[in-house]
XYZ file of C-alpha atoms in Angstrom:
574
model
C 12.585 94.419 -87.096
C 13.327 91.076 -88.748
C 16.651 90.718 -86.644
C 14.472 91.503 -83.460
C 11.881 88.778 -84.275
C 14.945 86.319 -84.760
C 16.261 87.183 -81.428
C 12.965 86.638 -79.600
C 12.689 83.321 -81.478
C 16.155 82.246 -80.334
C 15.496 83.640 -76.757
C 12.250 81.450 -76.693
C 13.871 78.481 -77.975
C 16.860 78.489 -75.441
C 14.283 78.856 -72.685
C 12.356 76.054 -73.789
C 15.757 73.719 -74.019
C 16.815 75.051 -70.542
C 13.520 74.554 -68.807
C 12.649 71.198 -70.487
C 14.292 69.221 -67.779
C 12.419 70.928 -65.039
C 9.038 70.207 -66.473
C 7.248 66.736 -65.876
C 3.809 65.692 -66.825
C 1.392 65.078 -63.716
C 1.864 61.369 -64.318
C 5.543 61.461 -63.763
C 5.037 63.519 -60.687
C 2.614 61.147 -59.154
C 3.770 58.321 -56.526
C 4.305 55.254 -58.023
C 1.269 52.698 -56.933
C 2.056 50.181 -53.812
C 1.920 46.650 -54.529
C -0.956 44.165 -53.300
C -1.373 40.679 -52.316
C -4.305 38.464 -52.389
C -4.867 35.001 -51.306
C -7.571 32.480 -51.908
C -8.328 29.434 -49.883
C -10.839 26.709 -50.943
C -11.649 24.126 -48.232
C -11.914 21.279 -48.614
C -9.983 20.899 -52.204
C -12.044 17.425 -52.655
C -15.719 17.015 -52.066
C -18.472 14.393 -52.993
C -21.368 16.066 -55.148
C -23.931 17.456 -52.600
C -21.331 18.801 -50.317
C -20.165 22.435 -49.890
C -16.923 24.137 -49.656
C -15.656 27.228 -48.170
C -13.975 30.233 -49.633
C -11.910 32.618 -48.000
C -8.642 34.878 -48.127
C -7.030 38.189 -47.512
C -5.923 41.303 -49.332
C -2.851 43.170 -47.945
C -0.221 45.801 -48.391
C 2.451 43.825 -50.186
C 5.060 45.884 -48.375
C 3.822 46.288 -44.871
C 1.227 43.164 -44.760
C -1.417 45.397 -43.521
C -4.957 44.509 -44.456
C -6.916 46.574 -46.805
C -10.667 46.970 -47.118
C -11.552 46.991 -50.697
C -14.203 45.290 -52.923
C -12.830 41.961 -54.463
C -13.656 39.057 -56.911
C -13.839 35.262 -56.543
C -13.996 33.544 -60.299
C -14.045 29.967 -61.176
C -13.502 28.128 -64.432
C -14.729 24.722 -65.722
C -12.727 24.608 -68.964
C -9.415 24.936 -67.560
C -9.068 28.802 -67.302
C -10.502 29.584 -70.952
C -13.527 31.135 -69.215
C -14.235 32.447 -66.038
C -17.610 33.031 -63.935
C -17.790 35.345 -61.020
C -19.196 34.055 -57.745
C -21.475 36.610 -55.779
C -22.657 36.438 -52.085
C -26.532 35.869 -51.554
C -28.642 37.381 -54.325
C -25.791 38.987 -56.464
C -24.006 40.835 -53.634
C -20.251 41.824 -54.043
C -17.637 40.575 -51.941
C -15.727 43.237 -49.630
C -12.960 42.616 -47.363
C -13.058 43.651 -43.664
C -11.064 46.249 -42.106
C -8.103 43.542 -41.694
C -8.419 42.627 -45.320
C -9.882 39.267 -44.687
C -13.140 38.131 -46.675
C -15.082 35.052 -45.945
C -15.427 32.407 -45.115
C -18.426 32.092 -47.648
C -20.084 28.743 -48.368
C -20.420 27.583 -51.978
C -22.997 25.341 -52.430
C -24.789 23.599 -55.273
C -21.544 22.731 -57.161
C -21.820 20.707 -60.301
C -19.882 17.584 -60.851
C -16.814 17.757 -63.343
C -14.357 15.165 -64.704
C -11.794 17.391 -64.122
C -11.136 19.996 -61.260
C -12.554 23.350 -61.185
C -10.066 26.387 -61.067
C -10.633 29.173 -58.447
C -9.001 32.404 -58.107
C -9.296 35.777 -56.171
C -8.410 39.041 -57.678
C -9.135 42.930 -57.409
C -8.958 45.685 -60.040
C -6.726 47.810 -58.128
C -7.221 51.707 -57.352
C -5.400 55.150 -57.249
C -3.148 54.091 -54.617
C -2.621 50.437 -55.184
C -2.125 48.057 -57.858
C -4.291 45.134 -59.152
C -3.456 41.825 -57.653
C -4.673 38.114 -58.518
C -4.193 35.078 -56.297
C -2.429 31.836 -57.123
C -4.776 29.250 -58.709
C -6.820 26.577 -56.340
C -8.178 23.728 -57.681
C -11.471 22.024 -56.394
C -12.546 18.415 -57.381
C -16.291 17.319 -57.302
C -16.652 13.406 -57.345
C -19.959 11.649 -57.700
C -20.988 9.474 -54.904
C -20.945 5.552 -55.842
C -24.764 5.372 -55.801
C -25.399 7.862 -58.573
C -29.101 7.298 -59.364
C -28.771 8.207 -63.247
C -27.044 6.198 -66.134
C -25.863 7.458 -69.529
C -26.971 5.260 -72.364
C -27.296 4.922 -76.172
C -24.837 7.958 -76.920
C -24.327 8.559 -80.810
C -21.953 11.001 -82.336
C -22.040 12.193 -85.892
C -20.764 15.276 -87.954
C -23.007 17.324 -90.340
C -21.842 20.537 -92.172
C -18.848 20.990 -89.591
C -21.093 20.707 -86.784
C -20.367 18.109 -84.167
C -23.459 16.221 -82.850
C -23.473 14.059 -79.490
C -26.947 12.768 -78.602
C -27.872 10.191 -75.981
C -30.161 9.253 -73.050
C -30.220 9.550 -69.370
C -31.948 6.804 -67.480
C -33.085 6.987 -63.705
C -31.703 3.853 -62.234
C -32.651 4.819 -58.621
C -35.926 4.458 -56.728
C -37.230 8.198 -56.366
C -38.262 10.811 -58.755
C -35.874 13.237 -60.275
C -36.510 16.638 -61.193
C -35.087 17.005 -64.465
C -34.649 20.905 -63.941
C -31.874 19.739 -61.384
C -30.550 16.980 -63.881
C -27.531 18.385 -65.767
C -25.731 16.501 -68.505
C -22.285 17.888 -69.410
C -19.803 17.344 -72.265
C -16.111 18.324 -72.583
C -14.614 18.636 -75.809
C -10.980 17.869 -76.401
C -8.451 18.583 -79.092
C -5.876 16.094 -80.662
C -3.281 17.143 -77.555
C -5.994 16.316 -75.068
C -6.475 19.890 -73.862
C -9.788 21.021 -73.371
C -11.515 22.985 -76.059
C -14.858 23.881 -74.213
C -17.237 22.534 -71.637
C -21.109 22.747 -71.732
C -23.600 21.915 -69.174
C -27.369 21.574 -69.979
C -30.512 20.712 -68.064
C -32.492 17.607 -69.702
C -35.777 19.335 -68.888
C -35.021 22.234 -71.182
C -36.812 20.858 -74.189
C -37.316 17.165 -73.084
C -38.564 15.412 -70.150
C -39.674 17.534 -67.129
C -39.294 14.844 -64.399
C -37.831 11.353 -64.492
C -39.662 8.747 -62.637
C -37.732 5.389 -61.878
C -36.684 3.445 -64.953
C -37.555 6.452 -67.295
C -35.143 7.988 -69.953
C -34.659 11.480 -70.976
C -33.212 12.375 -74.353
C -30.329 15.078 -74.452
C -28.328 16.512 -77.371
C -25.390 18.616 -77.810
C -24.385 20.560 -81.097
C -20.961 22.479 -81.512
C -19.384 24.484 -84.425
C -16.211 23.683 -85.534
C -16.005 19.928 -85.664
C -12.576 19.815 -87.341
C -10.948 20.879 -84.299
C -12.383 18.398 -81.937
C -10.646 15.146 -81.715
C -12.755 13.443 -78.882
C -15.312 14.305 -76.234
C -16.516 12.977 -72.854
C -20.202 13.007 -71.643
C -20.829 13.069 -67.829
C -23.399 13.805 -65.072
C -23.267 16.980 -63.820
C -26.165 17.176 -61.305
C -29.454 15.440 -60.177
C -31.967 16.390 -57.804
C -34.232 14.179 -56.181
C -38.019 15.301 -55.762
C -40.984 14.017 -53.978
C -43.503 15.287 -56.638
C -45.503 12.802 -58.644
C -45.981 13.739 -62.396
C -49.355 13.274 -63.799
C -48.755 10.476 -66.565
C -52.206 9.213 -67.369
C -52.121 9.484 -71.153
C -52.355 6.840 -73.984
C -51.083 7.261 -77.524
C -54.023 6.087 -79.436
C -52.137 6.227 -82.746
C -49.107 7.468 -84.581
C -47.243 7.521 -87.778
C -44.199 8.579 -89.491
C -43.581 10.235 -93.043
C -41.107 12.435 -94.864
C -41.589 15.761 -96.537
C -40.352 16.902 -99.889
C -37.181 18.119 -98.138
C -36.701 14.919 -96.651
C -37.347 15.890 -93.171
C -38.996 13.312 -90.880
C -42.502 13.923 -89.414
C -44.385 12.108 -86.568
C -47.700 12.653 -85.790
C -50.755 10.949 -84.107
C -53.432 11.140 -81.339
C -53.036 11.127 -77.484
C -55.966 10.860 -74.995
C -56.005 11.830 -71.261
C -57.120 8.675 -69.667
C -57.076 9.967 -66.096
C -59.464 11.810 -63.924
C -57.446 15.264 -63.741
C -57.458 17.942 -66.420
C -54.091 18.298 -67.953
C -52.499 21.464 -69.089
C -49.496 22.037 -71.736
C -49.678 18.476 -72.676
C -46.364 17.908 -74.611
C -45.236 14.880 -76.479
C -41.491 14.164 -76.630
C -40.150 12.115 -79.656
C -36.542 10.411 -79.409
C -35.283 9.385 -82.730
C -32.850 6.459 -82.920
C -30.368 5.179 -85.432
C -29.948 1.744 -86.791
C -27.676 0.452 -83.929
C -30.159 2.092 -81.236
C -28.181 5.112 -80.576
C -29.885 8.456 -80.247
C -29.802 10.658 -83.150
C -31.798 13.720 -81.746
C -35.162 14.538 -80.182
C -37.964 16.991 -80.614
C -41.033 17.777 -79.065
C -44.384 19.750 -79.350
C -47.634 20.427 -77.625
C -50.789 18.680 -78.409
C -53.656 20.404 -80.254
C -55.637 21.550 -78.069
C -52.876 22.154 -75.936
C -55.002 21.547 -72.809
C -56.632 18.046 -72.398
C -59.543 17.412 -70.024
C -60.170 14.120 -68.178
C -61.024 11.714 -71.116
C -60.286 14.152 -73.952
C -58.452 13.366 -77.059
C -55.896 15.624 -78.864
C -53.559 15.358 -81.869
C -49.600 16.058 -82.106
C -47.307 16.836 -85.009
C -43.433 16.794 -84.187
C -40.608 16.788 -86.902
C -36.791 17.208 -87.209
C -35.459 20.443 -87.791
C -33.060 21.577 -90.520
C -32.665 19.366 -93.775
C -33.214 15.910 -94.190
C -29.557 14.613 -93.418
C -30.281 13.926 -89.793
C -33.848 12.253 -90.730
C -32.070 10.041 -93.055
C -30.234 8.590 -90.148
C -33.341 7.663 -88.141
C -34.401 3.982 -87.928
C -36.878 4.145 -85.061
C -38.519 6.511 -82.590
C -40.047 6.317 -79.212
C -43.032 8.681 -77.744
C -43.349 9.927 -74.194
C -46.213 12.432 -73.102
C -46.029 14.730 -69.968
C -48.084 17.652 -68.939
C -47.577 20.589 -66.370
C -49.740 19.010 -63.668
C -47.928 17.049 -60.788
C -49.053 16.259 -57.213
C -47.073 16.351 -54.220
C -45.500 13.350 -52.743
C -47.401 11.480 -49.897
C -46.198 11.686 -46.222
C -47.135 9.838 -43.067
C -46.763 10.281 -39.271
C -46.464 8.144 -36.264
C -47.394 9.022 -32.718
C -46.984 7.127 -29.419
C -47.120 8.259 -25.569
C -45.251 6.671 -22.886
C -45.942 5.900 -20.443
C -49.588 5.029 -21.456
C -50.885 5.422 -17.608
C -49.827 8.274 -15.226
C -50.937 9.896 -11.985
C -52.151 13.407 -12.151
C -49.325 15.777 -12.145
C -46.790 13.482 -13.837
C -45.449 14.070 -17.273
C -45.995 11.983 -20.457
C -43.457 11.819 -23.411
C -45.226 12.130 -26.829
C -42.749 10.860 -29.541
C -42.984 9.968 -33.331
C -41.497 10.119 -36.800
C -42.306 11.594 -40.187
C -41.822 9.642 -43.301
C -40.097 10.461 -45.597
C -37.159 11.502 -43.335
C -37.473 15.373 -43.163
C -35.528 17.565 -40.827
C -36.879 20.649 -39.442
C -40.705 20.232 -40.169
C -42.926 21.526 -37.382
C -45.278 19.059 -36.052
C -48.312 19.997 -34.221
C -49.609 17.876 -31.341
C -53.450 18.082 -30.750
C -54.466 16.544 -27.305
C -58.279 15.613 -26.670
C -59.068 15.840 -22.907
C -61.551 13.681 -21.059
C -64.224 16.637 -20.935
C -63.842 16.792 -24.766
C -61.807 20.046 -24.933
C -58.483 20.093 -27.049
C -55.136 21.447 -26.470
C -52.382 21.694 -28.841
C -48.640 22.035 -28.727
C -45.732 22.031 -31.462
C -42.362 20.622 -31.908
C -39.940 19.994 -34.692
C -38.294 17.093 -36.359
C -34.532 16.168 -35.844
C -32.286 14.951 -38.835
C -33.804 11.550 -38.340
C -37.164 12.840 -38.929
C -38.266 12.116 -35.545
C -39.984 14.183 -32.893
C -40.344 14.275 -29.079
C -42.457 16.573 -26.606
C -43.155 16.234 -22.861
C -46.570 17.167 -21.736
C -48.278 17.351 -18.188
C -52.187 16.731 -18.547
C -54.428 18.657 -16.301
C -57.672 16.205 -15.940
C -58.176 12.733 -14.840
C -59.597 10.413 -17.199
C -58.834 8.926 -20.613
C -56.935 11.238 -23.068
C -55.648 10.934 -26.676
C -53.044 12.614 -28.831
C -52.660 13.124 -32.648
C -49.490 14.527 -34.533
C -49.937 16.411 -37.718
C -48.037 18.489 -40.336
C -49.187 20.899 -42.899
C -46.788 19.515 -45.747
C -44.314 21.579 -47.620
C -43.560 22.525 -51.303
C -42.918 18.798 -52.060
C -45.000 16.819 -49.845
C -48.631 16.355 -48.749
C -49.364 16.978 -45.281
C -50.312 13.908 -42.699
C -52.026 13.185 -39.588
C -51.231 10.034 -37.395
C -53.621 7.931 -35.579
C -54.754 8.821 -32.127
C -52.493 7.603 -29.424
C -54.619 7.036 -26.120
C -53.381 7.491 -22.416
C -54.890 7.310 -19.135
C -54.474 9.766 -16.199
C -55.598 8.758 -12.506
C -56.041 10.454 -9.504
C -53.133 10.758 -6.935
C -54.718 9.659 -3.414
C -51.372 9.060 -1.768
C -49.876 11.956 0.426
C -46.090 12.380 0.585
C -43.892 10.786 3.266
C -42.061 12.716 5.912
C -39.364 11.154 7.772
C -36.131 11.672 9.933
C -37.265 15.234 11.449
C -34.261 16.581 13.127
C -33.225 19.955 14.624
C -30.002 21.870 15.526
C -29.065 22.479 18.012
C -30.998 20.349 20.254
C -31.100 22.803 23.347
C -30.944 26.425 21.863
C -29.625 29.330 23.812
C -31.555 32.404 24.164
C -32.144 34.025 20.826
C -30.364 31.086 19.017
C -32.264 29.974 15.682
C -33.004 26.332 15.130
C -32.560 24.632 11.942
C -35.156 21.707 11.055
C -34.527 19.224 8.465
C -36.873 16.253 7.154
C -36.671 13.917 4.337
C -39.625 14.226 2.095
C -40.565 11.929 -0.634
C -43.592 11.281 -2.963
C -43.540 8.192 -5.455
C -46.664 9.370 -7.437
C -46.546 12.909 -8.704
C -43.574 14.272 -6.714
C -43.355 16.672 -3.717
C -44.620 20.375 -4.691
C -43.840 22.220 -1.281
C -42.737 21.619 2.260
C -43.586 23.804 5.073
C -42.509 24.074 8.636
C -44.956 25.135 10.936
C -44.291 26.240 14.798
C -45.935 27.803 17.761
C -44.050 29.952 20.350
C -45.672 29.407 23.586
C -49.196 29.121 23.232
C -49.275 31.668 20.330
C -50.540 31.054 17.014
C -48.859 28.915 14.482
C -46.431 30.520 12.005
C -45.306 29.060 8.678
C -41.718 28.991 7.055
C -41.178 27.603 3.648
C -38.560 24.741 3.843
C -36.256 24.498 0.719
C -34.825 21.336 -0.903
C -31.251 20.413 -0.436
C -29.233 17.484 -1.350
C -31.611 14.520 -2.542
C -34.924 14.423 -0.578
C -33.862 16.702 2.169
C -35.886 19.781 2.895
C -34.791 22.503 5.610
C -36.241 25.290 7.371
C -35.303 27.557 10.398
C -37.207 28.856 13.313
C -36.045 32.095 14.646
C -34.538 32.494 17.790
C -36.672 32.952 20.847
C -36.305 34.179 24.448
C -35.021 31.935 27.198
C -37.723 29.615 29.100
C -39.927 29.656 25.835
C -41.502 26.377 24.721
C -41.491 25.909 20.974
C -43.868 23.411 19.263
C -43.213 22.566 15.629
C -44.382 20.211 12.829
C -43.659 19.546 9.081
C -46.116 19.708 6.541
C -45.758 18.533 2.805
C -47.962 18.652 -0.286
C -47.618 16.684 -3.641
C -48.470 18.038 -7.027
C -51.782 16.428 -6.996
C -52.749 18.250 -3.909
C -52.246 15.479 -1.191
C -51.083 16.952 2.087
C -49.093 15.049 4.818
C -48.410 16.311 8.355
C -45.620 15.010 10.427
C -46.596 16.165 14.221
C -45.685 13.164 16.214
C -49.346 11.843 15.928
C -50.672 15.244 17.495
C -47.893 15.681 20.040
C -45.658 17.823 18.020
C -41.973 18.074 18.136
C -40.564 20.764 20.825
C -37.947 22.118 22.882
C -37.420 24.485 25.284
C -35.109 27.692 25.228
C -32.615 27.920 27.999
C -30.715 30.953 29.405
C -27.138 31.097 28.144
C -25.806 30.914 31.908
C -27.976 27.741 32.469
C -25.911 26.045 29.845
C -22.740 26.730 31.578
C -24.431 25.529 34.971
C -25.412 22.309 33.033
C -21.930 21.880 31.858
C -20.526 22.501 35.300
C -22.994 19.964 36.819
C -21.760 17.463 34.470
C -18.190 18.079 35.546
C -18.642 18.231 39.183
C -18.370 14.463 39.709
C -15.210 14.469 37.573
C -13.904 17.359 39.912
C -14.508 15.563 43.412
C -12.949 12.466 42.081
C -9.800 14.200 41.173
C -9.510 15.783 44.660
C -10.035 12.669 46.431
C -7.352 10.768 44.256
C -4.942 13.867 45.308
C -5.687 13.199 49.106
C -4.798 9.551 48.818
C -1.454 10.464 47.143
C -0.759 13.030 49.929
């Protein structure tokens, strides 16, 4: 029995050895994945802050070059490839290639300035059929324009407990208000070899000043752990955003003082009064702390008590430096700024003029003007006041220069006026222009009809006759021209004439029977309703239709003297 078990075991062992080369796991039997290639193009590669770039590319089968429809990713790095951030379409939509593998072009807007190039790449994760792929890196430089309205000042640097601190102020040196939510200050940390350690961008309005008026300063502060590895840094302006909003700043610091607590932390407290006529909510006091050399050490902020101050109301504030007293010991002076939630829209104005200032009824005036500040794509409403006191309205849109223009045809005689207005937008109050007057006079001058002609002069039996005339109207213009005709003593028929080249109008009288007398005249009307009739002072234009053989008879009659002359000449020679 034991020998039988040994034999069975040996048989199984030999079978496994023989069959082992014939067995492969499912992974080994599967076909290898196909290679892919993906490209990424950034155009242009250098822009000025505020401009946009387009991103496009293609995903293909690496062997056949055929396009692949797949979801891909586009990412960028601000720290030389250490970290990457993914770009999305619109409201966070994924990027897909089309049937031919193309994606884009997509517009990338709102790109912050950096003191070094962005890195941009496209990649995809692969699937069961194809391998993943990554494009070559592309660079994008974003430079600041020469007239940047911001200046970085009073930057101080210090190290506490292996933490690296950089603090300073940014000053609005421009002429317009800047929304601090759009003002970013950045910092690049470098190691001893000059390589980028990290990059940080921060809004100045996060804990500091919410809106920067011209000449105003806002504090900023950066803190980074791991001071020993930092050899140097660079502070830069990342972005800025002008706004027409006007902050409410009608506050007065009544009193303030500084003191240190038993832990050495610096405190600043005092009183502030709302001196304006508007109730202020979320009143905030921002304290900027300076060292002995005037450089910023830190800043803090705190709400007043009560947090809302009505017009004329006084509140208290209390702000202190966090952490221990190490930073407090560095402070030699401080400044105070008060802000609140309230702000008002920026003002705007409209001009409006009419050209010409006097017209004849039926003519058109052109209304034009401009919106200040210069805003494109804003709807302007034009309200016309008629001589009878009623009104009419129309609308138009401003162009890239803030200008607008619209033609209008008045429908009454008398004195008119027009005003331009707009409702305003998120940043600007609406505005209305002064009334622009203009006059509309009656047109009492009829059109002028001249050079009436027909063809043919002598029509044959059943042959139509084309009539042309030159018709002009210097006031309101020609509205219509009619060719009226009477066959024999029959009733008058009317045929509309059509305008040809220049002032020429033409119409056709249908063919008539032989021996018929046809009378005709030309009637013109202008846009003011004035009518002119050209009928040869009541005698009318006329012609008689002749039979077809009569035409030949007249031709022979005209040629007969010539024939007789030829015969006589022949006899003389004979």
